[in-house]
XYZ file of N, CA and C in Angstrom:
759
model
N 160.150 -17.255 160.213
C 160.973 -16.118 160.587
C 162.453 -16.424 160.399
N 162.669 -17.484 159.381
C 164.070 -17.864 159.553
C 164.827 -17.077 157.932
N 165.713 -16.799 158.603
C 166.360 -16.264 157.433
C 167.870 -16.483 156.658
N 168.143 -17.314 157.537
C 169.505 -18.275 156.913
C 170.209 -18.270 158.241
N 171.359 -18.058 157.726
C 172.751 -18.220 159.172
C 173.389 -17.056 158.578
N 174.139 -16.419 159.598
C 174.526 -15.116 159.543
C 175.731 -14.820 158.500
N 176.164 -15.828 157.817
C 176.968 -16.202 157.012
C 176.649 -16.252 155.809
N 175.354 -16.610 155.294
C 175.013 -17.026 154.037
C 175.005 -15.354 153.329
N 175.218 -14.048 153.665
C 175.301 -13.033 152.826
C 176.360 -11.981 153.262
N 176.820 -11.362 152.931
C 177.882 -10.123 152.906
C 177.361 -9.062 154.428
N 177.926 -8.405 154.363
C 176.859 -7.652 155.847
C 176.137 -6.871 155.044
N 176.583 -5.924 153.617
C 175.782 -4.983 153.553
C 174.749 -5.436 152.728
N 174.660 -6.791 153.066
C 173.156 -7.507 151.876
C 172.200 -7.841 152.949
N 172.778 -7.752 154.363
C 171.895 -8.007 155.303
C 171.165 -7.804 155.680
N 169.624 -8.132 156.009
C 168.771 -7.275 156.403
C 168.831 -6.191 157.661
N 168.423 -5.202 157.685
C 168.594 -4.156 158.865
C 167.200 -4.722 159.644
N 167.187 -4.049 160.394
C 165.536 -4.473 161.533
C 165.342 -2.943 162.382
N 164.741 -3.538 163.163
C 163.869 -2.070 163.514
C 163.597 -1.838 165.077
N 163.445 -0.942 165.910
C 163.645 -0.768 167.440
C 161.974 0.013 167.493
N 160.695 -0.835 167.820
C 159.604 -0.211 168.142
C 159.527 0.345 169.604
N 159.228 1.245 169.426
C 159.233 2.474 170.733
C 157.821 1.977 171.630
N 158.061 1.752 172.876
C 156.496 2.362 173.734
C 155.174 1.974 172.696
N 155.247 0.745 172.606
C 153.915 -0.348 172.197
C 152.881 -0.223 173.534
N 151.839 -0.740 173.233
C 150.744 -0.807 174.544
C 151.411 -2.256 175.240
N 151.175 -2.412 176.268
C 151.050 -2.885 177.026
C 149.984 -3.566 177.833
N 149.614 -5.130 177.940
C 148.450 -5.499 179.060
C 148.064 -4.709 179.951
N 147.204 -4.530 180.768
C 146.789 -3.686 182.107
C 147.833 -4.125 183.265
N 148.188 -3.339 183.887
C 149.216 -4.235 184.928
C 148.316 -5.008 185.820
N 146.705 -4.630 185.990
C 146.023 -5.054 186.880
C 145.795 -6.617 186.723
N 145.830 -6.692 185.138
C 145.850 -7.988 185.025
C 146.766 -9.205 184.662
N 147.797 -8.531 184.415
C 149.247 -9.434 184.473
C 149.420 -9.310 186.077
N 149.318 -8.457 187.303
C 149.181 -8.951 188.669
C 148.249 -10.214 189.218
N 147.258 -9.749 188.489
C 145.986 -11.208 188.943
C 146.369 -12.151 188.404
N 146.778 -12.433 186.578
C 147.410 -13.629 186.037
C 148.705 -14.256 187.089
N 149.744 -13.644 187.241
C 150.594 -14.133 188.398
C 150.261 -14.888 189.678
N 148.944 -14.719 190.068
C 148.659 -15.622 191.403
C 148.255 -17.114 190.575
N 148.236 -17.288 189.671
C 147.755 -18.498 189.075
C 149.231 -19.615 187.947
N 148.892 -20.929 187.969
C 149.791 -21.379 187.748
C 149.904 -21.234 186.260
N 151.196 -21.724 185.833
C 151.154 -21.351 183.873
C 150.028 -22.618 183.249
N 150.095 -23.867 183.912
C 149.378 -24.613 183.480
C 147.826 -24.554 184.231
N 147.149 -23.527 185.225
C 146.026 -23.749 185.579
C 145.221 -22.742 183.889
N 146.571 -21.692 184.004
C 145.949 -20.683 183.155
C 145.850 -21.113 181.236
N 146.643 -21.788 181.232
C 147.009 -22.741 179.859
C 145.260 -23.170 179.633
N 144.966 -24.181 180.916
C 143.589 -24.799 180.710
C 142.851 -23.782 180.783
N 142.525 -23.014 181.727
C 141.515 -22.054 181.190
C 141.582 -21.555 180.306
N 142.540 -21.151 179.326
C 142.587 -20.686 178.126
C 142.033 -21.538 177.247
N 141.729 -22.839 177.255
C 141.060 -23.448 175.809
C 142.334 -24.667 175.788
N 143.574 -24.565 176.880
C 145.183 -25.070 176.585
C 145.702 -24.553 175.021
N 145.794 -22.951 175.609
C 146.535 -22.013 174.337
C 147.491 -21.679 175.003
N 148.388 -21.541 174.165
C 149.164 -20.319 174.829
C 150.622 -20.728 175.064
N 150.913 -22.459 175.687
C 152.240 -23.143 175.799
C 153.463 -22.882 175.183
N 154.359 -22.303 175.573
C 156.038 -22.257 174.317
C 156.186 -23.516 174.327
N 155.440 -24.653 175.256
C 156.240 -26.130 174.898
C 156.954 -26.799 175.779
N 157.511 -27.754 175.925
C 158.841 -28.443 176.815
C 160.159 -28.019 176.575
N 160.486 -27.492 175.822
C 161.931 -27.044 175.694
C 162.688 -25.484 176.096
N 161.531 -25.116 176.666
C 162.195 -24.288 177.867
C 162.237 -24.283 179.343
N 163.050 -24.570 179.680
C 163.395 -24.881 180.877
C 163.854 -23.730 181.799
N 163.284 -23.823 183.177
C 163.687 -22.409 184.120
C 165.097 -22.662 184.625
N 165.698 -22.293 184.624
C 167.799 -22.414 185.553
C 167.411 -22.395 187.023
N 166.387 -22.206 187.449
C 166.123 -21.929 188.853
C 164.617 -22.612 189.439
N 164.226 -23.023 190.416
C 162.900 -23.489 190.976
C 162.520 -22.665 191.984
N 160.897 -23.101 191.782
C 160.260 -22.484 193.237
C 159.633 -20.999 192.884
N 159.847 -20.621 191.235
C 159.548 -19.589 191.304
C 158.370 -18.844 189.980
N 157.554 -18.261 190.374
C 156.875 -17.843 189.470
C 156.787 -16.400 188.869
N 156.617 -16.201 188.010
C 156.461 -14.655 187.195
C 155.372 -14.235 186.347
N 154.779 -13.075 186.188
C 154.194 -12.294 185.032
C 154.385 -11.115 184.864
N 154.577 -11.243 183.553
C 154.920 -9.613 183.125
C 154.950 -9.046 181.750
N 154.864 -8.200 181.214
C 154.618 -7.915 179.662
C 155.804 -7.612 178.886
N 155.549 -8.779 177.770
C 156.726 -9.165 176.968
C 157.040 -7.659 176.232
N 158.436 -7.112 175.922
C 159.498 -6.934 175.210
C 160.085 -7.911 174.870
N 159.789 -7.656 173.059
C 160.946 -8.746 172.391
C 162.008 -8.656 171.448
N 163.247 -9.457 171.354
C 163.776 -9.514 170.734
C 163.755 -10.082 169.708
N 164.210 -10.064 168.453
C 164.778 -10.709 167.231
C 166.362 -10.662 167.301
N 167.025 -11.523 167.311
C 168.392 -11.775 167.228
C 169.081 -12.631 165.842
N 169.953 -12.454 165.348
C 170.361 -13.653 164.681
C 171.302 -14.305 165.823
N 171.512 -16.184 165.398
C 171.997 -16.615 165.922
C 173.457 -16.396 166.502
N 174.362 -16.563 167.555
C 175.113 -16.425 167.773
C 175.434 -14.837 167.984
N 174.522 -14.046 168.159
C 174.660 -12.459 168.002
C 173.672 -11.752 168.866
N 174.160 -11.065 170.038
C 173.267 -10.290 171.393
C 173.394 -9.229 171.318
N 173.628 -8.864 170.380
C 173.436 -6.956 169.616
C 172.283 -6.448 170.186
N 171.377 -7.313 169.226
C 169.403 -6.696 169.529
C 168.744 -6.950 171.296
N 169.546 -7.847 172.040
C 169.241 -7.823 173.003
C 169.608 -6.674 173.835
N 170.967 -6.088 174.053
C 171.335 -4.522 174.047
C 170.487 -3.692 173.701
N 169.982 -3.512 172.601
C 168.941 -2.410 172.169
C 167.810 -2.820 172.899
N 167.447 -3.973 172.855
C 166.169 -3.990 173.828
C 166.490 -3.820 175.254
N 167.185 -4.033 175.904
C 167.468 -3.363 177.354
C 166.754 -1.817 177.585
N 167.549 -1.005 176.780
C 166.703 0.292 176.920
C 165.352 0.426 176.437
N 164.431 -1.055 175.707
C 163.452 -0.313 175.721
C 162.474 -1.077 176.715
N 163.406 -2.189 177.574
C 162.139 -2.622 178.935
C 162.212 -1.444 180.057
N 160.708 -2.024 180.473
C 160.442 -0.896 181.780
C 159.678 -2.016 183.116
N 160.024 -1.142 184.051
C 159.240 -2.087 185.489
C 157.600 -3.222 184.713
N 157.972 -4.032 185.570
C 157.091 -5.133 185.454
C 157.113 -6.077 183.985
N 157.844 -5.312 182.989
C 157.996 -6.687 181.503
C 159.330 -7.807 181.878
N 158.976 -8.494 180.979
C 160.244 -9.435 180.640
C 160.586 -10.065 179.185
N 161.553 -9.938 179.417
C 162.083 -9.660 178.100
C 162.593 -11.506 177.233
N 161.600 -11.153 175.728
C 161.412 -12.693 175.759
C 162.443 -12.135 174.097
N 163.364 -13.219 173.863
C 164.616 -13.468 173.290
C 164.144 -14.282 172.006
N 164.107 -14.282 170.512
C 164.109 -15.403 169.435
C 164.753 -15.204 168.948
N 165.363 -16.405 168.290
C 166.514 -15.706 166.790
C 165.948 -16.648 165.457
N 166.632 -16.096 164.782
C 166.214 -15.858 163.418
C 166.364 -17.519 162.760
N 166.937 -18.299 163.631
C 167.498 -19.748 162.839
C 168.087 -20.561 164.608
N 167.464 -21.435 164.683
C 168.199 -21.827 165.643
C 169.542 -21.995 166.285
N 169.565 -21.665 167.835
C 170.732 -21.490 168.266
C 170.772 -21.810 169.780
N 172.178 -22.760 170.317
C 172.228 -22.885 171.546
C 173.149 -22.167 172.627
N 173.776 -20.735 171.573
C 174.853 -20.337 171.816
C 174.752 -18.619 173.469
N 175.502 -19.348 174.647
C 174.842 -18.276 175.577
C 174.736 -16.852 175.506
N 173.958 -16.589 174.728
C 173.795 -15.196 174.709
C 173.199 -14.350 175.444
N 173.015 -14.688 176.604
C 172.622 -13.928 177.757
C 173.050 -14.740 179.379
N 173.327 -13.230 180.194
C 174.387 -13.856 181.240
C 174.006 -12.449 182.225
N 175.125 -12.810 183.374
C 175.289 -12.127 184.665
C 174.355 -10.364 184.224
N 175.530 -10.000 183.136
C 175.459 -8.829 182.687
C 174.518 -7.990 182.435
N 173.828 -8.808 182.038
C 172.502 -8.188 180.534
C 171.240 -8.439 182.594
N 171.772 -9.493 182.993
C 170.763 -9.411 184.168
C 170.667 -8.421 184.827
N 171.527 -7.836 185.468
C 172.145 -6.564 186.392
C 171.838 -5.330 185.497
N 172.029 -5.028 184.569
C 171.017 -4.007 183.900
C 169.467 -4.216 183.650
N 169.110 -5.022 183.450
C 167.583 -5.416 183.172
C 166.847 -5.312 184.754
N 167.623 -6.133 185.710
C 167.021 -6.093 186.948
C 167.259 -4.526 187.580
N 168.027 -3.741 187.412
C 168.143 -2.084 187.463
C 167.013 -1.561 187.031
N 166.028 -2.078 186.107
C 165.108 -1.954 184.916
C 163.791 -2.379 185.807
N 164.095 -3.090 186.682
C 163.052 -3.717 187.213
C 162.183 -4.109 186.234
N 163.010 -5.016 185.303
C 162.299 -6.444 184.636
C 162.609 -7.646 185.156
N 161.036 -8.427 185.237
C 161.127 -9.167 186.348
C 161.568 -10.787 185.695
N 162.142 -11.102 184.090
C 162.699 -12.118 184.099
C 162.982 -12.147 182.543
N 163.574 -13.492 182.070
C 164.174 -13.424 180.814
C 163.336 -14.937 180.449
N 162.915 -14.979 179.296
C 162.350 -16.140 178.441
C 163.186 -16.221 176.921
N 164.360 -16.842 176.997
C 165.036 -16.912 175.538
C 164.975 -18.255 174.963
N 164.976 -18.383 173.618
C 164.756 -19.804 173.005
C 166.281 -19.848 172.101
N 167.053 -19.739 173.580
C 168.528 -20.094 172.415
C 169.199 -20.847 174.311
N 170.127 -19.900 174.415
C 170.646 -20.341 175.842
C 171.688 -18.985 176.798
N 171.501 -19.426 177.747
C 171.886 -18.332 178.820
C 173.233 -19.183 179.382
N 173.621 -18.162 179.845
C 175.461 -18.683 180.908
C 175.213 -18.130 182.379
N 175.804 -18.266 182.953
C 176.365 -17.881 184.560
C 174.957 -18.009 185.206
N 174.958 -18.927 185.252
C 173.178 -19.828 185.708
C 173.294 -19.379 187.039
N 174.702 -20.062 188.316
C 174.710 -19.766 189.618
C 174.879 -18.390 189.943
N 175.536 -17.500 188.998
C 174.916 -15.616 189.619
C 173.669 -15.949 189.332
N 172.698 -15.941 188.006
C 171.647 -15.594 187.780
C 171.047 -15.960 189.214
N 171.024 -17.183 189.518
C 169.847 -17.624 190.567
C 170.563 -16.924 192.283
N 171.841 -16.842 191.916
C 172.747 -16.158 193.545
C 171.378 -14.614 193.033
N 171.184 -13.661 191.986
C 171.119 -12.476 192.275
C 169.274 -12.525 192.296
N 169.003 -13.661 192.001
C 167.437 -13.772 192.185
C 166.915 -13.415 190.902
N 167.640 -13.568 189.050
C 166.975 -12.943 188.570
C 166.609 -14.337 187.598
N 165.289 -14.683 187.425
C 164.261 -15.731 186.763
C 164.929 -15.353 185.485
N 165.007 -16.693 184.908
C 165.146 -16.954 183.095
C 164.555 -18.622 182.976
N 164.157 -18.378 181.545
C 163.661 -19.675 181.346
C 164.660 -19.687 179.528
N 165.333 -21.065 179.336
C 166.036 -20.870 178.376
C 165.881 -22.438 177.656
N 166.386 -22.104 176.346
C 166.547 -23.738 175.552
C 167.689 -24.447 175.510
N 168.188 -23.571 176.244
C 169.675 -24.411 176.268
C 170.705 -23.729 177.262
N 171.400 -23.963 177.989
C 172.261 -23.505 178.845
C 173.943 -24.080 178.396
N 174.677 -22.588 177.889
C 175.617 -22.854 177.471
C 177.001 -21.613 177.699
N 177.906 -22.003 177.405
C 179.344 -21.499 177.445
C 179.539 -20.304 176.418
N 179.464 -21.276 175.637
C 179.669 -20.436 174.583
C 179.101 -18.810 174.416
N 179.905 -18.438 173.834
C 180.020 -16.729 173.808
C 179.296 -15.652 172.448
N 178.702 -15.134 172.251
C 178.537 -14.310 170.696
C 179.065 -13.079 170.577
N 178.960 -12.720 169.275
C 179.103 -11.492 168.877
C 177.814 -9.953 169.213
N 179.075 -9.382 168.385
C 177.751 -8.312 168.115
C 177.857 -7.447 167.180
N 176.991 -8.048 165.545
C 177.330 -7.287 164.776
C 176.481 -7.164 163.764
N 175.131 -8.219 163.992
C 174.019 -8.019 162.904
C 173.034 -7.478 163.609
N 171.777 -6.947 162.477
C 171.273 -6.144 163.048
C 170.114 -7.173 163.015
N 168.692 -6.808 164.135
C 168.092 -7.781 164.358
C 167.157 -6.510 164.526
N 165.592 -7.198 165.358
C 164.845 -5.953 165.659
C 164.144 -6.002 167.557
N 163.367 -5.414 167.710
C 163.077 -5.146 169.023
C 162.227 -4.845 168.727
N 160.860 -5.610 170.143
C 158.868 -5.156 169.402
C 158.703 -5.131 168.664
N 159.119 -6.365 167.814
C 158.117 -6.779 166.681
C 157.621 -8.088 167.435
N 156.267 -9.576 166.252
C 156.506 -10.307 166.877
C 157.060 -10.904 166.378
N 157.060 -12.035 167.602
C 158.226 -13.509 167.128
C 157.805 -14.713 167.966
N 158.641 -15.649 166.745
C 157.640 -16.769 167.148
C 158.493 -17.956 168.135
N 157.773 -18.752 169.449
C 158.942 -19.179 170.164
C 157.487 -20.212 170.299
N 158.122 -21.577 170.327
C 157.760 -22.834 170.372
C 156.537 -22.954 170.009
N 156.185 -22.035 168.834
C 155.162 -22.322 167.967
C 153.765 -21.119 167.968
N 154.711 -20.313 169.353
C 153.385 -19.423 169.571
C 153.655 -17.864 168.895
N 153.085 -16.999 168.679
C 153.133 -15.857 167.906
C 152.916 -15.349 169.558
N 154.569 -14.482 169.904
C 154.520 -13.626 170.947
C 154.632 -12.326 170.487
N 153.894 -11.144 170.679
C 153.700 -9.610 170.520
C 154.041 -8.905 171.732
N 154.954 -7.921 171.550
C 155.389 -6.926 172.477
C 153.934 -6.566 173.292
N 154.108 -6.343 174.951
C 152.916 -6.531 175.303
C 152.147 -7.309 175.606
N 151.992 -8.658 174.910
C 151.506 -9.996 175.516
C 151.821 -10.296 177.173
N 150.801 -10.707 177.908
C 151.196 -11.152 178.969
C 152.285 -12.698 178.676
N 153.268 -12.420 179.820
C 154.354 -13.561 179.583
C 154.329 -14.389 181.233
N 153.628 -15.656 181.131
C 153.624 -16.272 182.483
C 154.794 -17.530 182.677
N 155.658 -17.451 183.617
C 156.194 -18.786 183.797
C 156.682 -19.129 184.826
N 156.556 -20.082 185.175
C 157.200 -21.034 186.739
C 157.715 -22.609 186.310
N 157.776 -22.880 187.266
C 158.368 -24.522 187.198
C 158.027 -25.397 186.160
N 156.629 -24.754 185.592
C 156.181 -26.065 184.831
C 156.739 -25.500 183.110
N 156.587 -24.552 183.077
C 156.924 -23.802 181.405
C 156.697 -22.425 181.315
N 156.745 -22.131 180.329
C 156.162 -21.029 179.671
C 154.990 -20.879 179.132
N 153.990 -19.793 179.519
C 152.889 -19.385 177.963
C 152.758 -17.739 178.076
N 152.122 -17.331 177.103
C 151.889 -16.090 176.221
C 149.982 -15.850 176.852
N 149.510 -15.330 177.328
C 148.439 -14.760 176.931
C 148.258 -13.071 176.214
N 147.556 -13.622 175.087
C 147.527 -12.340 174.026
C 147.460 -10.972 174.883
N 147.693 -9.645 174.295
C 147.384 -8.828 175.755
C 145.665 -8.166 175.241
N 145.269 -8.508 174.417
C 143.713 -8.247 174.546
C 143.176 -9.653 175.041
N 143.521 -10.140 175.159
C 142.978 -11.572 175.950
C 143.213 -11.453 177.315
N 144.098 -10.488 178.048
C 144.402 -10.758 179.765
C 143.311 -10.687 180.696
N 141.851 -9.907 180.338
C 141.054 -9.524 181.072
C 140.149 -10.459 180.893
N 140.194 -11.360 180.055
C 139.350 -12.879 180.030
C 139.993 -13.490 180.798
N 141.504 -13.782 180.619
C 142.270 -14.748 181.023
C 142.070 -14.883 182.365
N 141.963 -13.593 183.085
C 141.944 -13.621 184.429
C 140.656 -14.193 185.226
N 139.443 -13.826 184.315
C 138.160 -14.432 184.410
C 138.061 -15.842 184.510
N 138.772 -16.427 183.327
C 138.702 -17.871 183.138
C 139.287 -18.418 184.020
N 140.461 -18.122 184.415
C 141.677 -18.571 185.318
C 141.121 -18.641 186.726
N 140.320 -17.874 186.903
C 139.732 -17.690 188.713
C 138.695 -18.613 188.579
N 137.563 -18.813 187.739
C 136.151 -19.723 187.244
C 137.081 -21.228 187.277
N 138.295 -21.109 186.881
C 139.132 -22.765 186.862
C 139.479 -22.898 188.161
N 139.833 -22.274 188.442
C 140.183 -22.551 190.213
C 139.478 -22.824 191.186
N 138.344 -22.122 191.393
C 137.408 -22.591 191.842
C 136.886 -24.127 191.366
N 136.787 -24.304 190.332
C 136.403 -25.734 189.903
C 137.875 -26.882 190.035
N 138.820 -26.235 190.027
C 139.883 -27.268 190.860
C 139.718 -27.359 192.305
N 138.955 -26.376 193.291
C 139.382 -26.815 194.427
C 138.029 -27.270 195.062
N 137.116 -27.079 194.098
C 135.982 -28.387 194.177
C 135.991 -29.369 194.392
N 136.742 -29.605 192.797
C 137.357 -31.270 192.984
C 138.187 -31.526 193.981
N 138.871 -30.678 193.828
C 140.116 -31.070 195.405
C 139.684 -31.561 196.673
N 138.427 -31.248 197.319
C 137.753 -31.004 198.370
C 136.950 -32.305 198.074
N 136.533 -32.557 196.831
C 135.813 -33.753 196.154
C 136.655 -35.200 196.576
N 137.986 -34.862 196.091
C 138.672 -36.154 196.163
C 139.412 -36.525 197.637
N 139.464 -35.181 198.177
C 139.479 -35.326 199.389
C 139.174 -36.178 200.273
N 137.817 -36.227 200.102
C 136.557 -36.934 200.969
C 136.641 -38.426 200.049
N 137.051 -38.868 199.353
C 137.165 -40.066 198.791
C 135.968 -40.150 197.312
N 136.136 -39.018 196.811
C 135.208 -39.146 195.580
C 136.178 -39.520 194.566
N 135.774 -40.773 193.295
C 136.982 -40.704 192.122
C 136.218 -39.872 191.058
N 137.659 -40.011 190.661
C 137.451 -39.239 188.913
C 136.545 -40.080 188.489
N 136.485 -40.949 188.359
C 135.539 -42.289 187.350
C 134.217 -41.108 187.599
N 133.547 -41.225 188.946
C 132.429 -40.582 188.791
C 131.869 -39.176 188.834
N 133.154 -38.353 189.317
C 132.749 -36.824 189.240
C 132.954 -36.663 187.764
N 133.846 -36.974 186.596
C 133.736 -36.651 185.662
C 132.936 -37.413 184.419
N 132.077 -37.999 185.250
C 131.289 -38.872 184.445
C 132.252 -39.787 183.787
N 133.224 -40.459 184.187
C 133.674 -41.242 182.989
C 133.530 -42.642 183.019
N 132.841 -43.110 183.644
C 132.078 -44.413 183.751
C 131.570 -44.903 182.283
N 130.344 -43.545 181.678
C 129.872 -43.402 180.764
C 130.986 -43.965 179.950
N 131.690 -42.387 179.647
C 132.765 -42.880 178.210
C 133.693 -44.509 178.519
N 134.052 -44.768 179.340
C 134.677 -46.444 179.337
C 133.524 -47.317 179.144
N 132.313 -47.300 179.373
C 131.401 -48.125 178.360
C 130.846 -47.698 177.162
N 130.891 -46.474 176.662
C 130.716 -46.448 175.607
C 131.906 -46.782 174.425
N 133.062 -46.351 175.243
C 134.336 -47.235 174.309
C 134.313 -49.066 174.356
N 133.461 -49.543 174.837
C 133.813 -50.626 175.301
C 134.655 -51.390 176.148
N 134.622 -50.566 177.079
C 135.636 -51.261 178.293
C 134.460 -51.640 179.210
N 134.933 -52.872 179.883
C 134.328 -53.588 180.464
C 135.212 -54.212 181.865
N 134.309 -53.994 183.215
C 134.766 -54.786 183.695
C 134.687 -56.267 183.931
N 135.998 -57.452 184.517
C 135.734 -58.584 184.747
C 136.253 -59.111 185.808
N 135.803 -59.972 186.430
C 136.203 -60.863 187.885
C 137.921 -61.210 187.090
N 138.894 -61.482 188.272
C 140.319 -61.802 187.136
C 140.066 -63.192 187.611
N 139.201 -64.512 188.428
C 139.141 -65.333 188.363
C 138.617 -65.629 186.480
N 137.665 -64.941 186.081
C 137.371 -65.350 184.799
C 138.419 -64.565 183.754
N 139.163 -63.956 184.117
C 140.090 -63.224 182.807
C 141.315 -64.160 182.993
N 141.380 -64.733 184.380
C 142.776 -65.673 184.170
C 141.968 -67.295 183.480
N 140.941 -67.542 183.354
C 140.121 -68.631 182.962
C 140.485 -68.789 181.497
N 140.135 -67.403 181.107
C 140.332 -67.381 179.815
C 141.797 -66.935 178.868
N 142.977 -67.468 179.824
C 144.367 -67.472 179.877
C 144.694 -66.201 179.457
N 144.258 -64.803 179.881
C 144.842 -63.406 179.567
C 145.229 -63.377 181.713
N 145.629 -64.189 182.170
C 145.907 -63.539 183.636
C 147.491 -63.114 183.957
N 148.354 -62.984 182.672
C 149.723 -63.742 182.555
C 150.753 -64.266 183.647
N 149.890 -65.250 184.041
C 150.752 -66.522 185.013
C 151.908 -66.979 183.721
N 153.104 -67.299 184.776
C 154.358 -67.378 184.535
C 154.420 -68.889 185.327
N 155.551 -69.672 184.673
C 155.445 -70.940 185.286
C 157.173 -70.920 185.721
């Protein structure tokens, strides 16, 4: 999706982009149920699909979200298309940010929050970087970003809104459920939410099995059978009277 730097052509050689109207949307019933669950319980029940990765980071803790993506296309250094997408989020999405070529430049701040949260959109996921971190978290409004920065943009290329776009490797579609808290970001497809929620509750239950398992003093070695696989890899245990015998004990003199 990269298309140079906003420089490499004239403006009127530039590509134009496009503002998709009122796309479907997940069920809200099930971006509500996805929300009681963590981004990484739901990651694993998914197959572990779905991750933007380590390089987005939340400006704020303690807090979790779901809600159905509106997205942007931006070129770098330029929050034009994020403007146009303002008017097209509605209660319960959040509005997830890519640009066209990488960028760490803050293109989203106080401002763009206080209209969006008017919007009752419940957070921002951008893969460039955001400013005025202490309003954002003073006014309560969630972002998860790749970079947190000063720096300022323009506004003068044209970009698009609901199409998709791709952010730490995943193909996000207007509509996709968008989950994130402390640990990251992920995407569940929005014809996938009504599994997701299935899988996600069937995982939980089998986490608080184990939980209750290890509780009582059960190990992993044997609830997950892995006794087996360390002897079938060849691991072995030994007394360390005979592993220091055979000078692997590393005594130091």
């Amino acid at each position: 999706m990269t298309h140079g730097s906003p420089g490499d052509a004239p403006a009127a050689a530039r590509p134009s982009g496009v503002i998709v109207t009122d796309p479907p949307r997940a069920g809200a019933e099930h971006v509500e149920a996805l929300r009681g669950y963590g981004v990484a319980t739901v990651h694993e029940a998914m197959g572990r699909t779905g991750c933007l990765g380590p390089g987005l980071r939340p400006v704020q803790q303690g807090v979790r979200v779901a809600g159905t993506a509106v997205t942007a296309l931006c070129w770098p250094g330029d929050n034009l298309m994020i403007h146009a997408a303002v008017e097209q989020c509605a209660e319960g999405d959040i509005l997830v940010v890519a640009t066209t070529s990488p960028s760490t430049d803050g293109m989203f701040g106080e401002l763009f929050a206080t209209a969006l949260q008017h919007r009752g959109v419940r957070g921002l996921v951008i893969d460039a970087g955001v400013r005025d971190t202490a309003e954002l978290r003073a006014m309560g409004f969630p972002a998860w970003s790749a970079a947190v920065c000063a720096q300022g943009t323009v506004k003068a290329t044209a970009g698009s809104v609901n199409v998709p776009v791709v952010v730490g490797g995943q193909c996000i579609r207007p509509g996709d459920v968008i989950l994130a808290d402390d640990d990251g970001v992920m995407c569940v497809p929005r014809h996938s939410a009504a599994m997701a929620v299935e899988a996600a509750e069937a995982r939980t239950a089998k986490e608080e099995a184990t939980r209750a398992a290890f509780a009582e003093g059960q190990l992993g070695l044997d609830r997950y059978g892995l006794r087996e696989t360390l002897a079938r890899l060849g691991v072995r245990y030994q007394p360390y009277a005979e592993y220091a015998e055979n000078g692997r004990g590393g005594a130091v003199s």
